């Protein structure tokens, strides 16, 4: 194992400081009693109370949560299906085009994606609202789910699935009872990634959102354009805490699932 040199330690310190020091400063100033975000006026939690009393922020947060839950669920289902077809489908007519269309949103600029979806919704006469945001977020996030699930399916031991087929399971039952539980950590990871991307999206949502479907990132961006207020710092701190708790919870669940699967494999070997 290589020792940690001073160069590596300095690089890590500067890198983490560049990434996380602004967040730390934001969290500290969210407890600032002064209305001026650059002048410390004492410790106070009044801005957190102000956030929960701001109806515009609450409405935007509700819209964001609805869109994130719906789009992440749809993206997980469609992305898992696409990954299964790409890994298990073998060679079929149009496979190159299909895989290219699945992975295109990974490299496509968000401005182009948002503008193209806006033109599509206008062409088909679909009014912009929560539905259009859900469709847009599902479109660009399902490719991330597909990548995560595909990486798990590639290393999947197909002999377990074949054994289930030999015992009388249909292809769908083998997938539901054997394959899906094994790849569940990857599916959950893809769902969390899609959920995070939806909660964080600003560019695409700004193209396809309607007047009555303002998401929280759009609301924050419009508020910041008029000047950063302590309420924005408090709201951002709340979001950071939610993301942190969700990440830690998902990591613990994933480790628990891995340990459980290892125990089951050991019991199967001993039997």
mmCIF file of C-alpha atoms in Angstrom, residues 16-261:
data_model
loop_
_atom_site.group_PDB
_atom_site.id
_atom_site.type_symbol
_atom_site.label_atom_id
_atom_site.label_comp_id
_atom_site.label_asym_id
_atom_site.label_seq_id
_atom_site.Cartn_x
_atom_site.Cartn_y
_atom_site.Cartn_z
ATOM 1 C CA UNK A 16 -12.078 19.023 -0.475
ATOM 2 C CA UNK A 17 -11.775 22.672 0.575
ATOM 3 C CA UNK A 18 -12.730 23.811 -2.919
ATOM 4 C CA UNK A 19 -15.758 21.523 -2.931
ATOM 5 C CA UNK A 20 -17.048 21.789 0.625
ATOM 6 C CA UNK A 21 -15.792 25.068 2.101
ATOM 7 C CA UNK A 22 -18.496 27.132 0.313
ATOM 8 C CA UNK A 23 -21.130 24.781 1.742
ATOM 9 C CA UNK A 24 -19.703 25.163 5.230
ATOM 10 C CA UNK A 25 -19.768 28.953 4.908
ATOM 11 C CA UNK A 26 -23.355 28.802 3.632
ATOM 12 C CA UNK A 27 -24.423 26.656 6.600
ATOM 13 C CA UNK A 28 -22.715 28.995 9.076
ATOM 14 C CA UNK A 29 -24.347 32.109 7.620
ATOM 15 C CA UNK A 30 -27.754 30.449 7.608
ATOM 16 C CA UNK A 31 -27.679 31.044 11.372
ATOM 17 C CA UNK A 32 -26.798 34.709 10.924
ATOM 18 C CA UNK A 33 -29.162 37.111 12.690
ATOM 19 C CA UNK A 34 -28.377 39.923 10.268
ATOM 20 C CA UNK A 35 -30.305 40.353 7.027
ATOM 21 C CA UNK A 36 -27.007 41.111 5.307
ATOM 22 C CA UNK A 37 -25.549 37.756 4.320
ATOM 23 C CA UNK A 38 -21.958 39.033 4.372
ATOM 24 C CA UNK A 39 -22.122 40.645 7.831
ATOM 25 C CA UNK A 40 -22.302 38.464 10.927
ATOM 26 C CA UNK A 41 -24.925 39.787 13.333
ATOM 27 C CA UNK A 42 -25.095 37.017 15.885
ATOM 28 C CA UNK A 43 -26.557 33.539 16.127
ATOM 29 C CA UNK A 44 -30.220 33.080 15.221
ATOM 30 C CA UNK A 45 -32.566 30.467 13.783
ATOM 31 C CA UNK A 46 -35.255 32.903 12.697
ATOM 32 C CA UNK A 47 -34.552 32.387 9.004
ATOM 33 C CA UNK A 48 -35.463 28.704 9.279
ATOM 34 C CA UNK A 49 -38.814 29.688 10.742
ATOM 35 C CA UNK A 50 -39.183 32.227 7.928
ATOM 36 C CA UNK A 51 -38.578 29.512 5.317
ATOM 37 C CA UNK A 52 -41.368 27.318 6.710
ATOM 38 C CA UNK A 53 -43.692 30.339 6.722
ATOM 39 C CA UNK A 54 -42.919 31.229 3.102
ATOM 40 C CA UNK A 55 -45.824 29.753 1.146
ATOM 41 C CA UNK A 56 -44.104 30.244 -2.217
ATOM 42 C CA UNK A 57 -41.172 28.072 -1.135
ATOM 43 C CA UNK A 58 -43.500 25.440 0.325
ATOM 44 C CA UNK A 59 -45.568 25.235 -2.879
ATOM 45 C CA UNK A 60 -42.420 24.967 -5.010
ATOM 46 C CA UNK A 61 -41.038 22.259 -2.722
ATOM 47 C CA UNK A 62 -44.285 20.281 -3.034
ATOM 48 C CA UNK A 63 -44.169 20.487 -6.834
ATOM 49 C CA UNK A 64 -40.509 19.422 -6.818
ATOM 50 C CA UNK A 65 -41.250 16.445 -4.583
ATOM 51 C CA UNK A 66 -44.174 15.301 -6.757
ATOM 52 C CA UNK A 67 -42.117 15.588 -9.929
ATOM 53 C CA UNK A 68 -39.073 13.850 -8.398
ATOM 54 C CA UNK A 69 -41.046 10.888 -7.063
ATOM 55 C CA UNK A 70 -43.023 10.349 -10.277
ATOM 56 C CA UNK A 71 -40.117 10.838 -12.687
ATOM 57 C CA UNK A 72 -37.645 8.740 -10.670
ATOM 58 C CA UNK A 73 -40.119 5.859 -10.461
ATOM 59 C CA UNK A 74 -40.828 5.972 -14.201
ATOM 60 C CA UNK A 75 -37.132 6.346 -15.018
ATOM 61 C CA UNK A 76 -36.248 3.372 -12.809
ATOM 62 C CA UNK A 77 -38.801 1.096 -14.489
ATOM 63 C CA UNK A 78 -37.919 2.180 -18.033
ATOM 64 C CA UNK A 79 -34.163 2.278 -17.369
ATOM 65 C CA UNK A 80 -34.187 -1.220 -15.858
ATOM 66 C CA UNK A 81 -36.134 -2.560 -18.832
ATOM 67 C CA UNK A 82 -33.751 -0.877 -21.271
ATOM 68 C CA UNK A 83 -30.715 -2.254 -19.430
ATOM 69 C CA UNK A 84 -32.161 -5.780 -19.451
ATOM 70 C CA UNK A 85 -32.810 -5.589 -23.194
ATOM 71 C CA UNK A 86 -29.328 -4.261 -23.945
ATOM 72 C CA UNK A 87 -27.529 -6.874 -21.820
ATOM 73 C CA UNK A 88 -29.748 -9.911 -22.390
ATOM 74 C CA UNK A 89 -31.251 -9.120 -25.780
ATOM 75 C CA UNK A 90 -28.206 -10.112 -27.738
ATOM 76 C CA UNK A 91 -27.941 -8.893 -31.314
ATOM 77 C CA UNK A 92 -31.190 -7.580 -32.774
ATOM 78 C CA UNK A 93 -32.150 -5.253 -35.585
ATOM 79 C CA UNK A 94 -31.772 -1.630 -34.467
ATOM 80 C CA UNK A 95 -29.747 -2.412 -31.354
ATOM 81 C CA UNK A 96 -27.117 0.240 -32.163
ATOM 82 C CA UNK A 97 -29.772 2.889 -32.691
ATOM 83 C CA UNK A 98 -31.592 1.841 -29.528
ATOM 84 C CA UNK A 99 -28.471 1.988 -27.350
ATOM 85 C CA UNK A 100 -27.489 5.312 -28.907
ATOM 86 C CA UNK A 101 -30.881 6.831 -28.097
ATOM 87 C CA UNK A 102 -30.673 5.494 -24.528
ATOM 88 C CA UNK A 103 -27.250 6.989 -23.856
ATOM 89 C CA UNK A 104 -27.681 10.212 -25.870
ATOM 90 C CA UNK A 105 -28.941 12.302 -22.899
ATOM 91 C CA UNK A 106 -25.665 11.564 -21.084
ATOM 92 C CA UNK A 107 -23.712 13.721 -23.548
ATOM 93 C CA UNK A 108 -26.475 15.995 -24.797
ATOM 94 C CA UNK A 109 -26.323 19.584 -23.433
ATOM 95 C CA UNK A 110 -29.236 20.270 -21.103
ATOM 96 C CA UNK A 111 -30.128 23.416 -23.040
ATOM 97 C CA UNK A 112 -30.608 21.379 -26.216
ATOM 98 C CA UNK A 113 -32.626 18.739 -24.379
ATOM 99 C CA UNK A 114 -34.871 21.326 -22.747
ATOM 100 C CA UNK A 115 -35.415 23.261 -25.967
ATOM 101 C CA UNK A 116 -36.189 20.134 -28.002
ATOM 102 C CA UNK A 117 -38.690 18.924 -25.403
ATOM 103 C CA UNK A 118 -40.314 22.347 -25.310
ATOM 104 C CA UNK A 119 -40.758 22.315 -29.091
ATOM 105 C CA UNK A 120 -42.175 18.784 -28.886
ATOM 106 C CA UNK A 121 -44.754 19.732 -26.248
ATOM 107 C CA UNK A 122 -45.774 22.798 -28.245
ATOM 108 C CA UNK A 123 -46.084 20.719 -31.438
ATOM 109 C CA UNK A 124 -48.385 18.139 -29.834
ATOM 110 C CA UNK A 125 -50.382 20.796 -27.990
ATOM 111 C CA UNK A 126 -49.502 19.646 -24.478
ATOM 112 C CA UNK A 127 -49.825 22.419 -21.910
ATOM 113 C CA UNK A 128 -46.751 22.951 -19.777
ATOM 114 C CA UNK A 129 -47.146 21.856 -16.188
ATOM 115 C CA UNK A 130 -46.225 19.086 -13.784
ATOM 116 C CA UNK A 131 -46.812 16.412 -16.446
ATOM 117 C CA UNK A 132 -44.350 17.972 -18.904
ATOM 118 C CA UNK A 133 -41.690 18.281 -16.185
ATOM 119 C CA UNK A 134 -42.178 14.627 -15.226
ATOM 120 C CA UNK A 135 -41.834 13.538 -18.862
ATOM 121 C CA UNK A 136 -38.721 15.671 -19.323
ATOM 122 C CA UNK A 137 -37.041 14.424 -16.155
ATOM 123 C CA UNK A 138 -37.895 10.823 -17.009
ATOM 124 C CA UNK A 139 -36.346 11.287 -20.451
ATOM 125 C CA UNK A 140 -32.930 12.448 -19.252
ATOM 126 C CA UNK A 141 -32.670 10.426 -16.009
ATOM 127 C CA UNK A 142 -33.600 6.976 -17.315
ATOM 128 C CA UNK A 143 -30.253 6.746 -19.118
ATOM 129 C CA UNK A 144 -28.434 7.028 -15.786
ATOM 130 C CA UNK A 145 -30.561 4.215 -14.354
ATOM 131 C CA UNK A 146 -29.816 2.127 -17.430
ATOM 132 C CA UNK A 147 -26.055 2.582 -17.011
ATOM 133 C CA UNK A 148 -26.118 1.598 -13.321
ATOM 134 C CA UNK A 149 -28.337 -1.461 -13.825
ATOM 135 C CA UNK A 150 -26.431 -2.569 -16.946
ATOM 136 C CA UNK A 151 -23.165 -2.659 -15.021
ATOM 137 C CA UNK A 152 -24.775 -5.025 -12.503
ATOM 138 C CA UNK A 153 -26.398 -7.246 -15.120
ATOM 139 C CA UNK A 154 -23.119 -7.682 -16.978
ATOM 140 C CA UNK A 155 -21.527 -9.300 -13.898
ATOM 141 C CA UNK A 156 -24.660 -11.276 -13.005
ATOM 142 C CA UNK A 157 -24.254 -15.045 -12.747
ATOM 143 C CA UNK A 158 -26.839 -16.351 -15.193
ATOM 144 C CA UNK A 159 -26.533 -19.917 -13.890
ATOM 145 C CA UNK A 160 -28.739 -18.923 -10.932
ATOM 146 C CA UNK A 161 -31.431 -17.756 -13.311
ATOM 147 C CA UNK A 162 -31.063 -20.891 -15.431
ATOM 148 C CA UNK A 163 -31.470 -23.040 -12.315
ATOM 149 C CA UNK A 164 -34.748 -21.280 -11.569
ATOM 150 C CA UNK A 165 -35.900 -21.977 -15.137
ATOM 151 C CA UNK A 166 -34.978 -25.651 -14.738
ATOM 152 C CA UNK A 167 -37.107 -25.790 -11.591
ATOM 153 C CA UNK A 168 -40.181 -24.696 -13.523
ATOM 154 C CA UNK A 169 -40.157 -20.909 -13.354
ATOM 155 C CA UNK A 170 -41.312 -18.960 -16.370
ATOM 156 C CA UNK A 171 -38.969 -16.239 -17.720
ATOM 157 C CA UNK A 172 -40.970 -13.540 -15.914
ATOM 158 C CA UNK A 173 -41.042 -15.511 -12.637
ATOM 159 C CA UNK A 174 -37.285 -16.137 -12.863
ATOM 160 C CA UNK A 175 -36.719 -12.429 -13.324
ATOM 161 C CA UNK A 176 -39.103 -11.457 -10.503
ATOM 162 C CA UNK A 177 -38.004 -14.070 -7.973
ATOM 163 C CA UNK A 178 -34.289 -14.416 -8.762
ATOM 164 C CA UNK A 179 -32.845 -11.684 -10.959
ATOM 165 C CA UNK A 180 -34.637 -8.664 -9.520
ATOM 166 C CA UNK A 181 -33.763 -9.351 -5.849
ATOM 167 C CA UNK A 182 -30.096 -9.793 -6.761
ATOM 168 C CA UNK A 183 -29.868 -6.602 -8.819
ATOM 169 C CA UNK A 184 -32.070 -4.687 -6.343
ATOM 170 C CA UNK A 185 -29.139 -2.645 -4.906
ATOM 171 C CA UNK A 186 -28.313 -1.408 -8.413
ATOM 172 C CA UNK A 187 -31.969 -0.615 -9.095
ATOM 173 C CA UNK A 188 -32.229 1.320 -5.822
ATOM 174 C CA UNK A 189 -29.002 3.169 -6.637
ATOM 175 C CA UNK A 190 -30.397 4.100 -10.034
ATOM 176 C CA UNK A 191 -33.620 5.306 -8.431
ATOM 177 C CA UNK A 192 -31.720 7.463 -5.946
ATOM 178 C CA UNK A 193 -29.614 8.908 -8.762
ATOM 179 C CA UNK A 194 -32.718 9.719 -10.806
ATOM 180 C CA UNK A 195 -34.374 11.242 -7.730
ATOM 181 C CA UNK A 196 -31.345 13.423 -7.043
ATOM 182 C CA UNK A 197 -31.103 14.580 -10.649
ATOM 183 C CA UNK A 198 -34.770 15.519 -10.660
ATOM 184 C CA UNK A 199 -34.543 17.433 -7.378
ATOM 185 C CA UNK A 200 -31.491 19.316 -8.641
ATOM 186 C CA UNK A 201 -32.570 20.111 -12.204
ATOM 187 C CA UNK A 202 -32.941 23.748 -13.190
ATOM 188 C CA UNK A 203 -32.149 24.103 -16.890
ATOM 189 C CA UNK A 204 -34.563 21.555 -18.360
ATOM 190 C CA UNK A 205 -37.331 22.393 -15.881
ATOM 191 C CA UNK A 206 -37.094 26.083 -16.772
ATOM 192 C CA UNK A 207 -37.975 25.189 -20.388
ATOM 193 C CA UNK A 208 -40.892 22.843 -19.750
ATOM 194 C CA UNK A 209 -42.402 24.257 -16.545
ATOM 195 C CA UNK A 210 -45.611 26.230 -16.615
ATOM 196 C CA UNK A 211 -46.701 29.255 -14.576
ATOM 197 C CA UNK A 212 -48.387 27.058 -11.957
ATOM 198 C CA UNK A 213 -45.639 24.422 -11.762
ATOM 199 C CA UNK A 214 -42.590 26.262 -10.475
ATOM 200 C CA UNK A 215 -40.048 23.878 -8.973
ATOM 201 C CA UNK A 216 -37.842 24.698 -6.015
ATOM 202 C CA UNK A 217 -34.597 25.163 -8.028
ATOM 203 C CA UNK A 218 -36.408 27.607 -10.326
ATOM 204 C CA UNK A 219 -37.799 29.475 -7.319
ATOM 205 C CA UNK A 220 -34.372 29.655 -5.676
ATOM 206 C CA UNK A 221 -32.742 30.859 -8.895
ATOM 207 C CA UNK A 222 -35.345 33.582 -9.415
ATOM 208 C CA UNK A 223 -34.933 34.685 -5.797
ATOM 209 C CA UNK A 224 -31.121 34.787 -6.017
ATOM 210 C CA UNK A 225 -31.281 37.015 -9.099
ATOM 211 C CA UNK A 226 -32.785 39.710 -6.872
ATOM 212 C CA UNK A 227 -30.079 39.226 -4.229
ATOM 213 C CA UNK A 228 -29.076 36.453 -1.839
ATOM 214 C CA UNK A 229 -31.215 36.512 1.297
ATOM 215 C CA UNK A 230 -30.648 34.630 4.580
ATOM 216 C CA UNK A 231 -33.757 32.575 3.755
ATOM 217 C CA UNK A 232 -31.935 31.120 0.746
ATOM 218 C CA UNK A 233 -29.033 30.110 3.002
ATOM 219 C CA UNK A 234 -31.435 28.409 5.427
ATOM 220 C CA UNK A 235 -33.287 26.637 2.627
ATOM 221 C CA UNK A 236 -30.032 25.457 1.051
ATOM 222 C CA UNK A 237 -28.863 24.140 4.420
ATOM 223 C CA UNK A 238 -32.082 22.147 4.784
ATOM 224 C CA UNK A 239 -31.557 20.642 1.319
ATOM 225 C CA UNK A 240 -27.944 19.755 2.148
ATOM 226 C CA UNK A 241 -29.067 17.992 5.326
ATOM 227 C CA UNK A 242 -31.774 16.050 3.467
ATOM 228 C CA UNK A 243 -29.327 14.923 0.777
ATOM 229 C CA UNK A 244 -26.733 13.963 3.402
ATOM 230 C CA UNK A 245 -29.201 11.897 5.415
ATOM 231 C CA UNK A 246 -30.500 10.226 2.251
ATOM 232 C CA UNK A 247 -26.989 9.371 1.068
ATOM 233 C CA UNK A 248 -25.964 7.894 4.409
ATOM 234 C CA UNK A 249 -29.202 5.903 4.636
ATOM 235 C CA UNK A 250 -28.794 4.520 1.117
ATOM 236 C CA UNK A 251 -25.183 3.578 1.830
ATOM 237 C CA UNK A 252 -26.143 1.728 5.001
ATOM 238 C CA UNK A 253 -28.980 -0.077 3.221
ATOM 239 C CA UNK A 254 -26.664 -1.083 0.384
ATOM 240 C CA UNK A 255 -24.039 -2.439 2.788
ATOM 241 C CA UNK A 256 -26.720 -4.329 4.689
ATOM 242 C CA UNK A 257 -28.029 -5.873 1.466
ATOM 243 C CA UNK A 258 -24.511 -6.930 0.459
ATOM 244 C CA UNK A 259 -23.887 -8.555 3.855
ATOM 245 C CA UNK A 260 -27.245 -10.321 3.697
ATOM 246 C CA UNK A 261 -26.488 -11.668 0.220
#
